[in-house]
Amino acid sequence: MKPTDPAITWLEEKPLGLAERLYLPLFVQGLAITARHMVSRKVTVNYPEVRPTVGNPLIYRGVHRLNRDDAGRVKCVACFLCATACPAHCIDIVAAESPWPDREKYPESFAIDELRCIFCGMCEEACPVDAIELTSLLDLTGKSREEMVFDKEKLLSVYDMTKDAEPMKSKTLAAQGMATIGHGGGAGHGHATGGHA
Ligand code: SF4
Ligand code: SF4
């Protein structure tokens, strides 16, 4: 039954024309698409024998890493902004007083549950010191749930593994004359609070 409310626009279904009722033009159209895909450039690869390449590592959101500063220390200042921004609540940080004089806090422990992560990149956007980044590593496998919780050492080891092929995004973007989105600069120490994220 048609609605009587004038605010509702009722659309009548368009009757099928002769060509549509015959299905032949649509059949030919479908064959044409299949033929076009048969001769177009292949984008599938025989993974894992062949590794797929990531188009632009700057925007790809793969396995996380925790960056190191010039002195080789974890860059993170335990401000909790990434954990606060994370919609999946998969970042757990325990802050402690920093053993170094140039910052107030550092993460005594830092863990990301990669199984809960939805790879949205919000943590990367939220970090004021470019300490957390998503890399172009797409292999994310493990034999247990525990193995998929990446702790600080593992996240730092991802940095060590990827830093040559993928320099820090902020440096790459700065070299290209582009600013990083959402990175306000500054240490952001004032927001830090102790305890668990
Ligand atoms: S990528 Fe998104 S879901 Fe994953 S840890 Fe970062 S903020 Fe959380
Ligand atoms: S936002 Fe950056 S500095 Fe702050 S806790 Fe997360 S990784 Fe560390």
PDB file of C-alpha atoms and ligand atoms in Angstrom, residues 64 82 85-91 112 116-124 134, ligand 1:
ATOM      1  CA  HIS A  64      52.890  -1.112  14.583  1.00  0.00           C
ATOM      2  CA  CYS A  82      47.236   6.968  21.675  1.00  0.00           C
ATOM      3  CA  ALA A  85      42.238   7.731  20.956  1.00  0.00           C
ATOM      4  CA  CYS A  86      42.223   3.992  20.274  1.00  0.00           C
ATOM      5  CA  PRO A  87      38.635   2.916  19.480  1.00  0.00           C
ATOM      6  CA  ALA A  88      39.459  -0.756  20.049  1.00  0.00           C
ATOM      7  CA  HIS A  89      41.000  -0.179  23.494  1.00  0.00           C
ATOM      8  CA  CYS A  90      43.920  -2.389  22.586  1.00  0.00           C
ATOM      9  CA  ILE A  91      46.816  -0.243  23.830  1.00  0.00           C
ATOM     10  CA  ILE A 112      49.303  -3.493  21.738  1.00  0.00           C
ATOM     11  CA  ARG A 116      41.913  -6.454  18.759  1.00  0.00           C
ATOM     12  CA  CYS A 117      43.425  -3.660  16.660  1.00  0.00           C
ATOM     13  CA  ILE A 118      41.399  -2.524  13.673  1.00  0.00           C
ATOM     14  CA  PHE A 119      44.370  -0.716  12.079  1.00  0.00           C
ATOM     15  CA  CYS A 120      42.595   2.609  11.943  1.00  0.00           C
ATOM     16  CA  GLY A 121      45.753   4.653  12.512  1.00  0.00           C
ATOM     17  CA  MET A 122      44.222   6.835  15.236  1.00  0.00           C
ATOM     18  CA  CYS A 123      47.118   6.079  17.615  1.00  0.00           C
ATOM     19  CA  GLU A 124      49.593   7.303  15.035  1.00  0.00           C
ATOM     20  CA  LEU A 134      52.043   1.799  11.525  1.00  0.00           C
TER      21      LEU A 134
HETATM   22  S1  SF4 B   1      45.482   1.352  14.769  1.00  0.00           S
HETATM   23 FE1  SF4 B   1      43.550   2.027  15.723  1.00  0.00          FE
HETATM   24  S2  SF4 B   1      42.757   0.218  16.741  1.00  0.00           S
HETATM   25 FE2  SF4 B   1      44.921  -0.196  16.287  1.00  0.00          FE
HETATM   26  S3  SF4 B   1      46.032   0.392  18.123  1.00  0.00           S
HETATM   27 FE3  SF4 B   1      46.009   2.183  16.766  1.00  0.00          FE
HETATM   28  S4  SF4 B   1      44.209   3.356  17.400  1.00  0.00           S
HETATM   29 FE4  SF4 B   1      43.990   1.294  18.250  1.00  0.00          FE
END
